[in-house]
PDB file of C-alpha atoms in Angstrom:
ATOM      1  CA  MET A   7       0.000   0.000   0.000  1.00  0.00           C
ATOM      2  CA  ALA A   8       1.446   3.383  -1.008  1.00  0.00           C
ATOM      3  CA  ILE A   9       2.078   5.833   1.798  1.00  0.00           C
ATOM      4  CA  GLU A  10       0.239   9.077   1.147  1.00  0.00           C
ATOM      5  CA  SER A  11       2.147  12.215   2.048  1.00  0.00           C
ATOM      6  CA  THR A  12       2.144  15.822   0.975  1.00  0.00           C
ATOM      7  CA  GLU A  13       5.613  16.553   2.332  1.00  0.00           C
ATOM      8  CA  PRO A  14       8.588  16.392  -0.066  1.00  0.00           C
ATOM      9  CA  VAL A  15      10.943  13.459   0.407  1.00  0.00           C
ATOM     10  CA  LEU A  16      13.918  15.550  -0.762  1.00  0.00           C
ATOM     11  CA  SER A  17      14.631  19.274  -0.781  1.00  0.00           C
ATOM     12  CA  PHE A  18      17.569  21.200  -2.262  1.00  0.00           C
ATOM     13  CA  GLN A  19      17.729  24.856  -1.251  1.00  0.00           C
ATOM     14  CA  HIS A  20      20.187  27.231  -2.976  1.00  0.00           C
ATOM     15  CA  ALA A  21      22.702  24.393  -3.208  1.00  0.00           C
ATOM     16  CA  SER A  22      26.086  24.824  -4.865  1.00  0.00           C
ATOM     17  CA  LEU A  23      28.971  22.426  -5.397  1.00  0.00           C
ATOM     18  CA  ALA A  24      32.449  23.518  -6.435  1.00  0.00           C
ATOM     19  CA  PHE A  25      35.911  21.971  -6.534  1.00  0.00           C
ATOM     20  CA  GLY A  26      38.520  24.699  -6.372  1.00  0.00           C
ATOM     21  CA  ASP A  27      37.781  27.193  -9.127  1.00  0.00           C
ATOM     22  CA  ARG A  28      35.408  24.844 -10.907  1.00  0.00           C
ATOM     23  CA  THR A  29      31.698  25.112 -10.110  1.00  0.00           C
ATOM     24  CA  LEU A  30      29.681  22.040 -11.070  1.00  0.00           C
ATOM     25  CA  TRP A  31      26.344  23.689 -10.319  1.00  0.00           C
ATOM     26  CA  SER A  32      25.128  26.615  -8.248  1.00  0.00           C
ATOM     27  CA  ASP A  33      21.983  27.873  -6.512  1.00  0.00           C
ATOM     28  CA  VAL A  34      20.101  24.643  -7.225  1.00  0.00           C
ATOM     29  CA  SER A  35      16.650  24.588  -5.589  1.00  0.00           C
ATOM     30  CA  PHE A  36      14.025  21.903  -6.142  1.00  0.00           C
ATOM     31  CA  GLU A  37      11.954  19.345  -4.266  1.00  0.00           C
ATOM     32  CA  VAL A  38      11.086  15.721  -4.975  1.00  0.00           C
ATOM     33  CA  GLN A  39       7.562  14.716  -4.042  1.00  0.00           C
ATOM     34  CA  PRO A  40       6.470  11.195  -3.026  1.00  0.00           C
ATOM     35  CA  GLY A  41       5.809   9.178  -6.172  1.00  0.00           C
ATOM     36  CA  GLU A  42       7.563  11.685  -8.454  1.00  0.00           C
ATOM     37  CA  PHE A  43       9.978  10.511 -11.170  1.00  0.00           C
ATOM     38  CA  ILE A  44      12.661  13.087 -12.028  1.00  0.00           C
ATOM     39  CA  ALA A  45      15.242  12.407 -14.744  1.00  0.00           C
ATOM     40  CA  VAL A  46      18.636  14.066 -14.178  1.00  0.00           C
ATOM     41  CA  ILE A  47      20.443  14.740 -17.450  1.00  0.00           C
ATOM     42  CA  GLY A  48      23.295  16.834 -18.797  1.00  0.00           C
ATOM     43  CA  GLY A  49      26.693  16.551 -20.416  1.00  0.00           C
ATOM     44  CA  ASN A  50      29.783  14.761 -19.157  1.00  0.00           C
ATOM     45  CA  GLY A  51      31.183  16.389 -16.026  1.00  0.00           C
ATOM     46  CA  SER A  52      28.042  18.414 -15.345  1.00  0.00           C
ATOM     47  CA  GLY A  53      27.752  17.007 -11.824  1.00  0.00           C
ATOM     48  CA  LYS A  54      24.981  14.427 -12.132  1.00  0.00           C
ATOM     49  CA  THR A  55      26.691  11.710 -10.105  1.00  0.00           C
ATOM     50  CA  SER A  56      27.990  14.296  -7.639  1.00  0.00           C
ATOM     51  CA  LEU A  57      24.396  15.400  -7.059  1.00  0.00           C
ATOM     52  CA  LEU A  58      23.578  11.869  -5.903  1.00  0.00           C
ATOM     53  CA  LYS A  59      26.663  11.808  -3.683  1.00  0.00           C
ATOM     54  CA  THR A  60      25.483  14.902  -1.827  1.00  0.00           C
ATOM     55  CA  ILE A  61      22.161  13.170  -1.137  1.00  0.00           C
ATOM     56  CA  LEU A  62      23.975  10.062   0.102  1.00  0.00           C
ATOM     57  CA  GLY A  63      26.027  12.199   2.484  1.00  0.00           C
ATOM     58  CA  GLN A  64      29.258  11.350   0.651  1.00  0.00           C
ATOM     59  CA  GLN A  65      29.929  14.876  -0.612  1.00  0.00           C
ATOM     60  CA  GLU A  66      29.424  18.141   1.260  1.00  0.00           C
ATOM     61  CA  LEU A  67      27.841  21.078  -0.500  1.00  0.00           C
ATOM     62  CA  THR A  68      29.841  24.243  -0.962  1.00  0.00           C
ATOM     63  CA  ARG A  69      26.758  26.305  -0.090  1.00  0.00           C
ATOM     64  CA  GLY A  70      23.091  25.731   0.586  1.00  0.00           C
ATOM     65  CA  SER A  71      21.340  22.699   2.014  1.00  0.00           C
ATOM     66  CA  VAL A  72      19.856  19.327   1.104  1.00  0.00           C
ATOM     67  CA  GLU A  73      17.302  17.627   3.339  1.00  0.00           C
ATOM     68  CA  PHE A  74      15.715  14.189   3.251  1.00  0.00           C
ATOM     69  CA  LEU A  75      12.334  13.819   4.972  1.00  0.00           C
ATOM     70  CA  GLY A  76      12.855  17.200   6.614  1.00  0.00           C
ATOM     71  CA  HIS A  77      16.303  16.461   8.088  1.00  0.00           C
ATOM     72  CA  PRO A  78      19.863  17.101   6.868  1.00  0.00           C
ATOM     73  CA  VAL A  79      21.205  14.205   4.824  1.00  0.00           C
ATOM     74  CA  HIS A  80      23.736  11.822   6.342  1.00  0.00           C
ATOM     75  CA  ARG A  81      25.655   8.714   5.342  1.00  0.00           C
ATOM     76  CA  GLY A  82      24.067   5.317   5.684  1.00  0.00           C
ATOM     77  CA  ASN A  83      20.419   6.360   5.596  1.00  0.00           C
ATOM     78  CA  ARG A  84      18.596   3.130   4.786  1.00  0.00           C
ATOM     79  CA  ARG A  85      15.451   4.976   3.686  1.00  0.00           C
ATOM     80  CA  ILE A  86      17.387   6.067   0.586  1.00  0.00           C
ATOM     81  CA  GLY A  87      17.707   3.257  -1.945  1.00  0.00           C
ATOM     82  CA  TYR A  88      20.546   3.309  -4.452  1.00  0.00           C
ATOM     83  CA  ILE A  89      20.808   1.541  -7.816  1.00  0.00           C
ATOM     84  CA  PRO A  90      24.302   1.822  -9.345  1.00  0.00           C
ATOM     85  CA  GLN A  91      25.451   1.599 -12.927  1.00  0.00           C
ATOM     86  CA  GLN A  92      25.198  -1.877 -14.376  1.00  0.00           C
ATOM     87  CA  LYS A  93      28.484  -3.689 -13.805  1.00  0.00           C
ATOM     88  CA  LEU A  94      28.793  -7.366 -14.548  1.00  0.00           C
ATOM     89  CA  ALA A  95      29.966  -9.541 -11.675  1.00  0.00           C
ATOM     90  CA  ASP A  96      33.349 -11.195 -12.178  1.00  0.00           C
ATOM     91  CA  ASP A  97      33.405 -14.845 -13.204  1.00  0.00           C
ATOM     92  CA  GLY A  98      33.556 -17.056 -10.163  1.00  0.00           C
ATOM     93  CA  THR A  99      31.813 -14.568  -7.857  1.00  0.00           C
ATOM     94  CA  PRO A 100      30.228 -16.878  -5.254  1.00  0.00           C
ATOM     95  CA  LEU A 101      27.188 -14.689  -4.552  1.00  0.00           C
ATOM     96  CA  ARG A 102      23.794 -16.019  -5.575  1.00  0.00           C
ATOM     97  CA  GLY A 103      20.964 -13.730  -6.585  1.00  0.00           C
ATOM     98  CA  ARG A 104      19.361 -13.902  -3.151  1.00  0.00           C
ATOM     99  CA  ASP A 105      22.711 -13.108  -1.494  1.00  0.00           C
ATOM    100  CA  LEU A 106      22.993  -9.888  -3.516  1.00  0.00           C
ATOM    101  CA  VAL A 107      19.491  -8.829  -2.534  1.00  0.00           C
ATOM    102  CA  ALA A 108      20.148  -9.752   1.122  1.00  0.00           C
ATOM    103  CA  LEU A 109      23.056  -7.286   1.229  1.00  0.00           C
ATOM    104  CA  GLY A 110      20.413  -4.580   1.191  1.00  0.00           C
ATOM    105  CA  LEU A 111      19.030  -5.988   4.442  1.00  0.00           C
ATOM    106  CA  ASN A 112      22.226  -6.627   6.352  1.00  0.00           C
ATOM    107  CA  GLY A 113      25.144  -5.310   4.305  1.00  0.00           C
ATOM    108  CA  HIS A 114      25.495  -2.379   6.731  1.00  0.00           C
ATOM    109  CA  ARG A 115      26.323  -4.717   9.611  1.00  0.00           C
ATOM    110  CA  PHE A 116      29.743  -6.019  10.588  1.00  0.00           C
ATOM    111  CA  GLY A 117      30.294  -9.725  10.023  1.00  0.00           C
ATOM    112  CA  PHE A 118      27.742 -12.199   8.746  1.00  0.00           C
ATOM    113  CA  PRO A 119      24.233 -12.259  10.211  1.00  0.00           C
ATOM    114  CA  LEU A 120      22.836 -15.417  11.702  1.00  0.00           C
ATOM    115  CA  PRO A 121      20.379 -17.343   9.522  1.00  0.00           C
ATOM    116  CA  SER A 122      16.868 -16.079   9.999  1.00  0.00           C
ATOM    117  CA  ALA A 123      13.537 -17.365   8.716  1.00  0.00           C
ATOM    118  CA  ALA A 124      12.187 -13.813   8.770  1.00  0.00           C
ATOM    119  CA  ARG A 125      15.136 -12.581   6.702  1.00  0.00           C
ATOM    120  CA  LYS A 126      14.599 -15.393   4.182  1.00  0.00           C
ATOM    121  CA  ARG A 127      10.937 -14.459   3.855  1.00  0.00           C
ATOM    122  CA  GLU A 128      11.868 -10.833   3.282  1.00  0.00           C
ATOM    123  CA  VAL A 129      14.425 -11.731   0.603  1.00  0.00           C
ATOM    124  CA  ASP A 130      11.865 -14.010  -1.063  1.00  0.00           C
ATOM    125  CA  SER A 131       9.381 -11.136  -1.049  1.00  0.00           C
ATOM    126  CA  LEU A 132      11.912  -8.758  -2.634  1.00  0.00           C
ATOM    127  CA  LEU A 133      12.831 -11.308  -5.310  1.00  0.00           C
ATOM    128  CA  GLU A 134       9.149 -11.672  -6.121  1.00  0.00           C
ATOM    129  CA  ALA A 135       8.656  -7.886  -6.223  1.00  0.00           C
ATOM    130  CA  VAL A 136      11.301  -7.492  -8.927  1.00  0.00           C
ATOM    131  CA  GLY A 137      10.378 -10.640 -10.837  1.00  0.00           C
ATOM    132  CA  ALA A 138      13.646 -12.405 -10.014  1.00  0.00           C
ATOM    133  CA  GLU A 139      12.487 -15.504  -8.137  1.00  0.00           C
ATOM    134  CA  GLU A 140      14.120 -17.791 -10.690  1.00  0.00           C
ATOM    135  CA  PHE A 141      17.498 -16.104 -10.120  1.00  0.00           C
ATOM    136  CA  GLY A 142      17.469 -16.486  -6.328  1.00  0.00           C
ATOM    137  CA  ASN A 143      19.762 -19.523  -6.152  1.00  0.00           C
ATOM    138  CA  VAL A 144      21.717 -18.819  -9.335  1.00  0.00           C
ATOM    139  CA  PRO A 145      25.315 -17.471  -9.188  1.00  0.00           C
ATOM    140  CA  ILE A 146      25.087 -13.824 -10.248  1.00  0.00           C
ATOM    141  CA  ALA A 147      28.144 -14.130 -12.508  1.00  0.00           C
ATOM    142  CA  THR A 148      26.097 -16.382 -14.801  1.00  0.00           C
ATOM    143  CA  LEU A 149      23.288 -13.830 -15.187  1.00  0.00           C
ATOM    144  CA  SER A 150      22.966 -11.206 -17.904  1.00  0.00           C
ATOM    145  CA  GLY A 151      23.461  -7.514 -17.152  1.00  0.00           C
ATOM    146  CA  GLY A 152      19.717  -6.913 -17.174  1.00  0.00           C
ATOM    147  CA  GLU A 153      19.075  -9.812 -14.810  1.00  0.00           C
ATOM    148  CA  GLN A 154      21.760  -8.582 -12.417  1.00  0.00           C
ATOM    149  CA  GLN A 155      20.297  -5.079 -12.542  1.00  0.00           C
ATOM    150  CA  ARG A 156      16.877  -6.494 -11.652  1.00  0.00           C
ATOM    151  CA  LEU A 157      18.447  -7.962  -8.505  1.00  0.00           C
ATOM    152  CA  ARG A 158      20.072  -4.622  -7.666  1.00  0.00           C
ATOM    153  CA  VAL A 159      16.641  -2.990  -7.781  1.00  0.00           C
ATOM    154  CA  GLY A 160      15.532  -5.585  -5.217  1.00  0.00           C
ATOM    155  CA  GLN A 161      18.580  -4.799  -3.100  1.00  0.00           C
ATOM    156  CA  ALA A 162      17.775  -1.061  -3.227  1.00  0.00           C
ATOM    157  CA  LEU A 163      14.222  -1.738  -2.020  1.00  0.00           C
ATOM    158  CA  ALA A 164      15.359  -3.759   0.993  1.00  0.00           C
ATOM    159  CA  GLY A 165      15.419  -0.823   3.416  1.00  0.00           C
ATOM    160  CA  ASP A 166      11.825   0.194   2.611  1.00  0.00           C
ATOM    161  CA  PRO A 167      13.110   3.424   1.031  1.00  0.00           C
ATOM    162  CA  ARG A 168      11.174   6.639   0.489  1.00  0.00           C
ATOM    163  CA  LEU A 169      13.630   7.822  -2.187  1.00  0.00           C
ATOM    164  CA  LEU A 170      15.295   5.826  -4.952  1.00  0.00           C
ATOM    165  CA  LEU A 171      18.538   7.124  -6.494  1.00  0.00           C
ATOM    166  CA  CYS A 172      19.377   5.594  -9.859  1.00  0.00           C
ATOM    167  CA  ASP A 173      22.868   6.281 -11.237  1.00  0.00           C
ATOM    168  CA  GLU A 174      22.821   5.394 -14.954  1.00  0.00           C
ATOM    169  CA  PRO A 175      21.090   2.052 -14.219  1.00  0.00           C
ATOM    170  CA  LEU A 176      20.547   1.336 -17.935  1.00  0.00           C
ATOM    171  CA  LEU A 177      24.174   1.816 -18.937  1.00  0.00           C
ATOM    172  CA  SER A 178      25.446  -0.951 -21.267  1.00  0.00           C
ATOM    173  CA  LEU A 179      22.077  -2.741 -21.322  1.00  0.00           C
ATOM    174  CA  ASP A 180      20.446  -3.673 -24.616  1.00  0.00           C
ATOM    175  CA  LEU A 181      17.103  -2.114 -25.519  1.00  0.00           C
ATOM    176  CA  THR A 182      15.070  -5.050 -24.210  1.00  0.00           C
ATOM    177  CA  HIS A 183      16.718  -4.967 -20.790  1.00  0.00           C
ATOM    178  CA  GLN A 184      16.615  -1.142 -20.727  1.00  0.00           C
ATOM    179  CA  ARG A 185      12.865  -1.330 -21.110  1.00  0.00           C
ATOM    180  CA  ALA A 186      12.478  -4.108 -18.522  1.00  0.00           C
ATOM    181  CA  VAL A 187      14.595  -2.378 -15.852  1.00  0.00           C
ATOM    182  CA  SER A 188      13.103   1.081 -16.372  1.00  0.00           C
ATOM    183  CA  GLU A 189       9.541  -0.314 -16.281  1.00  0.00           C
ATOM    184  CA  LEU A 190      10.405  -2.209 -13.096  1.00  0.00           C
ATOM    185  CA  ILE A 191      11.662   0.964 -11.407  1.00  0.00           C
ATOM    186  CA  ASP A 192       8.604   2.863 -12.594  1.00  0.00           C
ATOM    187  CA  ARG A 193       6.226   0.182 -11.280  1.00  0.00           C
ATOM    188  CA  GLN A 194       7.927   0.068  -7.886  1.00  0.00           C
ATOM    189  CA  ARG A 195       7.807   3.854  -7.478  1.00  0.00           C
ATOM    190  CA  ARG A 196       4.082   3.828  -8.206  1.00  0.00           C
ATOM    191  CA  GLU A 197       3.300   0.903  -5.902  1.00  0.00           C
ATOM    192  CA  ARG A 198       5.477   2.218  -3.063  1.00  0.00           C
ATOM    193  CA  ASN A 199       4.944   5.954  -3.672  1.00  0.00           C
ATOM    194  CA  LEU A 200       8.698   6.480  -3.988  1.00  0.00           C
ATOM    195  CA  GLY A 201      10.447   9.616  -5.098  1.00  0.00           C
ATOM    196  CA  VAL A 202      12.888   8.760  -7.886  1.00  0.00           C
ATOM    197  CA  LEU A 203      15.973  10.631  -9.125  1.00  0.00           C
ATOM    198  CA  PHE A 204      17.090   8.860 -12.297  1.00  0.00           C
ATOM    199  CA  VAL A 205      20.483   9.937 -13.676  1.00  0.00           C
ATOM    200  CA  THR A 206      20.803   9.101 -17.353  1.00  0.00           C
ATOM    201  CA  HIS A 207      22.730  10.178 -20.444  1.00  0.00           C
ATOM    202  CA  ASP A 208      19.732   9.242 -22.613  1.00  0.00           C
ATOM    203  CA  VAL A 209      16.257  10.266 -21.446  1.00  0.00           C
ATOM    204  CA  ASN A 210      14.450   8.435 -24.239  1.00  0.00           C
ATOM    205  CA  PRO A 211      14.034   5.027 -22.525  1.00  0.00           C
ATOM    206  CA  VAL A 212      12.199   6.694 -19.612  1.00  0.00           C
ATOM    207  CA  LEU A 213      10.648   9.678 -21.380  1.00  0.00           C
ATOM    208  CA  ASN A 214       7.073   8.423 -21.006  1.00  0.00           C
ATOM    209  CA  MET A 215       7.626   7.769 -17.269  1.00  0.00           C
ATOM    210  CA  VAL A 216       9.214  11.087 -16.323  1.00  0.00           C
ATOM    211  CA  ASP A 217       7.275  13.765 -14.444  1.00  0.00           C
ATOM    212  CA  ARG A 218      10.049  16.360 -14.551  1.00  0.00           C
ATOM    213  CA  VAL A 219      13.547  16.787 -15.953  1.00  0.00           C
ATOM    214  CA  LEU A 220      16.466  18.310 -14.032  1.00  0.00           C
ATOM    215  CA  TYR A 221      18.976  19.468 -16.645  1.00  0.00           C
ATOM    216  CA  LEU A 222      22.506  20.387 -15.477  1.00  0.00           C
ATOM    217  CA  ALA A 223      24.799  22.367 -17.797  1.00  0.00           C
ATOM    218  CA  GLY A 224      27.260  25.233 -17.666  1.00  0.00           C
ATOM    219  CA  GLY A 225      27.284  25.349 -13.859  1.00  0.00           C
ATOM    220  CA  THR A 226      23.555  26.015 -13.690  1.00  0.00           C
ATOM    221  CA  PHE A 227      20.296  24.100 -14.112  1.00  0.00           C
ATOM    222  CA  ARG A 228      16.730  24.006 -15.351  1.00  0.00           C
ATOM    223  CA  ILE A 229      13.884  21.903 -13.971  1.00  0.00           C
ATOM    224  CA  GLY A 230      10.405  21.345 -15.365  1.00  0.00           C
ATOM    225  CA  THR A 231       8.356  18.946 -17.422  1.00  0.00           C
ATOM    226  CA  PRO A 232      10.113  17.392 -20.435  1.00  0.00           C
ATOM    227  CA  ASP A 233       8.158  19.701 -22.737  1.00  0.00           C
ATOM    228  CA  GLU A 234       9.212  22.753 -20.706  1.00  0.00           C
ATOM    229  CA  VAL A 235      12.928  21.911 -20.469  1.00  0.00           C
ATOM    230  CA  LEU A 236      13.720  19.995 -23.655  1.00  0.00           C
ATOM    231  CA  GLN A 237      13.277  23.007 -25.908  1.00  0.00           C
ATOM    232  CA  SER A 238      15.821  24.620 -28.212  1.00  0.00           C
ATOM    233  CA  ASP A 239      15.548  28.071 -26.642  1.00  0.00           C
ATOM    234  CA  VAL A 240      15.805  26.745 -23.074  1.00  0.00           C
ATOM    235  CA  LEU A 241      18.883  24.590 -23.741  1.00  0.00           C
ATOM    236  CA  SER A 242      20.513  27.289 -25.876  1.00  0.00           C
ATOM    237  CA  GLU A 243      20.236  29.672 -22.928  1.00  0.00           C
ATOM    238  CA  LEU A 244      21.501  26.983 -20.549  1.00  0.00           C
ATOM    239  CA  TYR A 245      24.584  26.206 -22.649  1.00  0.00           C
ATOM    240  CA  GLY A 246      25.156  29.755 -23.857  1.00  0.00           C
ATOM    241  CA  SER A 247      25.341  28.566 -27.463  1.00  0.00           C
ATOM    242  CA  PRO A 248      22.853  27.387 -30.109  1.00  0.00           C
ATOM    243  CA  VAL A 249      21.263  24.026 -29.374  1.00  0.00           C
ATOM    244  CA  ASP A 250      18.614  22.295 -31.460  1.00  0.00           C
ATOM    245  CA  VAL A 251      16.092  19.885 -29.980  1.00  0.00           C
ATOM    246  CA  ILE A 252      14.615  17.484 -32.517  1.00  0.00           C
ATOM    247  CA  ARG A 253      11.591  15.310 -31.785  1.00  0.00           C
ATOM    248  CA  ALA A 254      11.037  12.286 -34.002  1.00  0.00           C
ATOM    249  CA  GLN A 255       8.944   9.159 -33.452  1.00  0.00           C
ATOM    250  CA  GLY A 256       8.557   9.827 -29.744  1.00  0.00           C
ATOM    251  CA  ARG A 257      12.272  10.399 -29.193  1.00  0.00           C
ATOM    252  CA  VAL A 258      14.240  13.509 -28.296  1.00  0.00           C
ATOM    253  CA  ILE A 259      17.569  14.329 -29.930  1.00  0.00           C
ATOM    254  CA  VAL A 260      19.726  17.240 -28.747  1.00  0.00           C
ATOM    255  CA  VAL A 261      22.303  18.571 -31.198  1.00  0.00           C
ATOM    256  CA  GLY A 262      24.595  21.560 -31.355  1.00  0.00           C
ATOM    257  CA  ALA A 263      26.334  21.435 -27.957  1.00  0.00           C
ATOM    258  CA  SER A 264      29.272  19.226 -27.072  1.00  0.00           C
ATOM    259  CA  ASP A 265      27.986  16.332 -24.935  1.00  0.00           C
ATOM    260  CA  ALA A 266      24.726  18.219 -24.811  1.00  0.00           C
ATOM    261  CA  GLY A 267      22.456  15.687 -23.422  1.00  0.00           C
ATOM    262  CA  PRO A 268      19.779  13.110 -23.542  1.00  0.00           C
ATOM    263  CA  ALA A 269      20.364  11.482 -26.904  1.00  0.00           C
ATOM    264  CA  HIS A 270      24.148  11.344 -26.546  1.00  0.00           C
ATOM    265  CA  HIS A 271      25.485   7.950 -25.590  1.00  0.00           C
ATOM    266  CA  ASP A 272      28.582   9.200 -23.807  1.00  0.00           C
ATOM    267  CA  HIS A 273      29.166   7.838 -20.322  1.00  0.00           C
ATOM    268  CA  ASP A 274      29.150  10.295 -17.435  1.00  0.00           C
ATOM    269  CA  HIS A 275      32.696   9.920 -16.154  1.00  0.00           C
ATOM    270  CA  GLU A 276      33.150  13.084 -14.141  1.00  0.00           C
ATOM    271  CA  GLY A 277      36.637  14.336 -13.411  1.00  0.00           C
ATOM    272  CA  ALA A 278      38.542  13.319 -10.315  1.00  0.00           C
ATOM    273  CA  GLU A 279      37.574  16.527  -8.578  1.00  0.00           C
ATOM    274  CA  ALA A 280      33.907  15.541  -8.943  1.00  0.00           C
ATOM    275  CA  GLU A 281      34.377  12.141  -7.388  1.00  0.00           C
TER     276      GLU A 281
END
């Protein structure tokens, strides 16, 4: 049952992040409401991943504030779920699918937890929620990238989160698995009334799911519906140079700015100062 709330799950107020003389973004203010899906897009090095790190308490803001459920963010908050970029497990990794999901329940503890029937039931429930029951006892190294990512969604849901942070979760997945993983995230946010921040270099796979777009570029930002933000005049102003936005067959293509955005398939490897 979704939890009804009118209070934002996340709030940025006049937030800025800089490394030395380089400002990634400044004076960022926005809120994420329960059940809202916000896509975070922008060019390489624009600070998308760093934005998530500030929410996770791993990176301090230069100015301003960020609050989760009305309190300053801090490390290790289990009510914030995190789905990383897809990264295939190494051959021979002994973890089974259910072991990966279980890390979301007890990975914050020291040592190995004692076996627990309640924990097994919870893992079984999470596997069912993400449609991964058949992978529960399978070594994760034998699974495809999309199947492993499905398990990571289950792991992120283990703490009963109110906010889900997705850091390029579709990276390196084929179109079929992109669709399956993005639809899974969308279904879970609706069923659980989760706020979602979805970092992506290509907004097209989730365009029909997105409520608003947060676009980072040139040290500043724009936020609004896809139709409000993904416009030639808006992005030209954001980048300070001409940018064309082309819509064709339900897709958005941005051209005219280096690494401009959602249709570019460049990975977001931010510089060392942004890590």
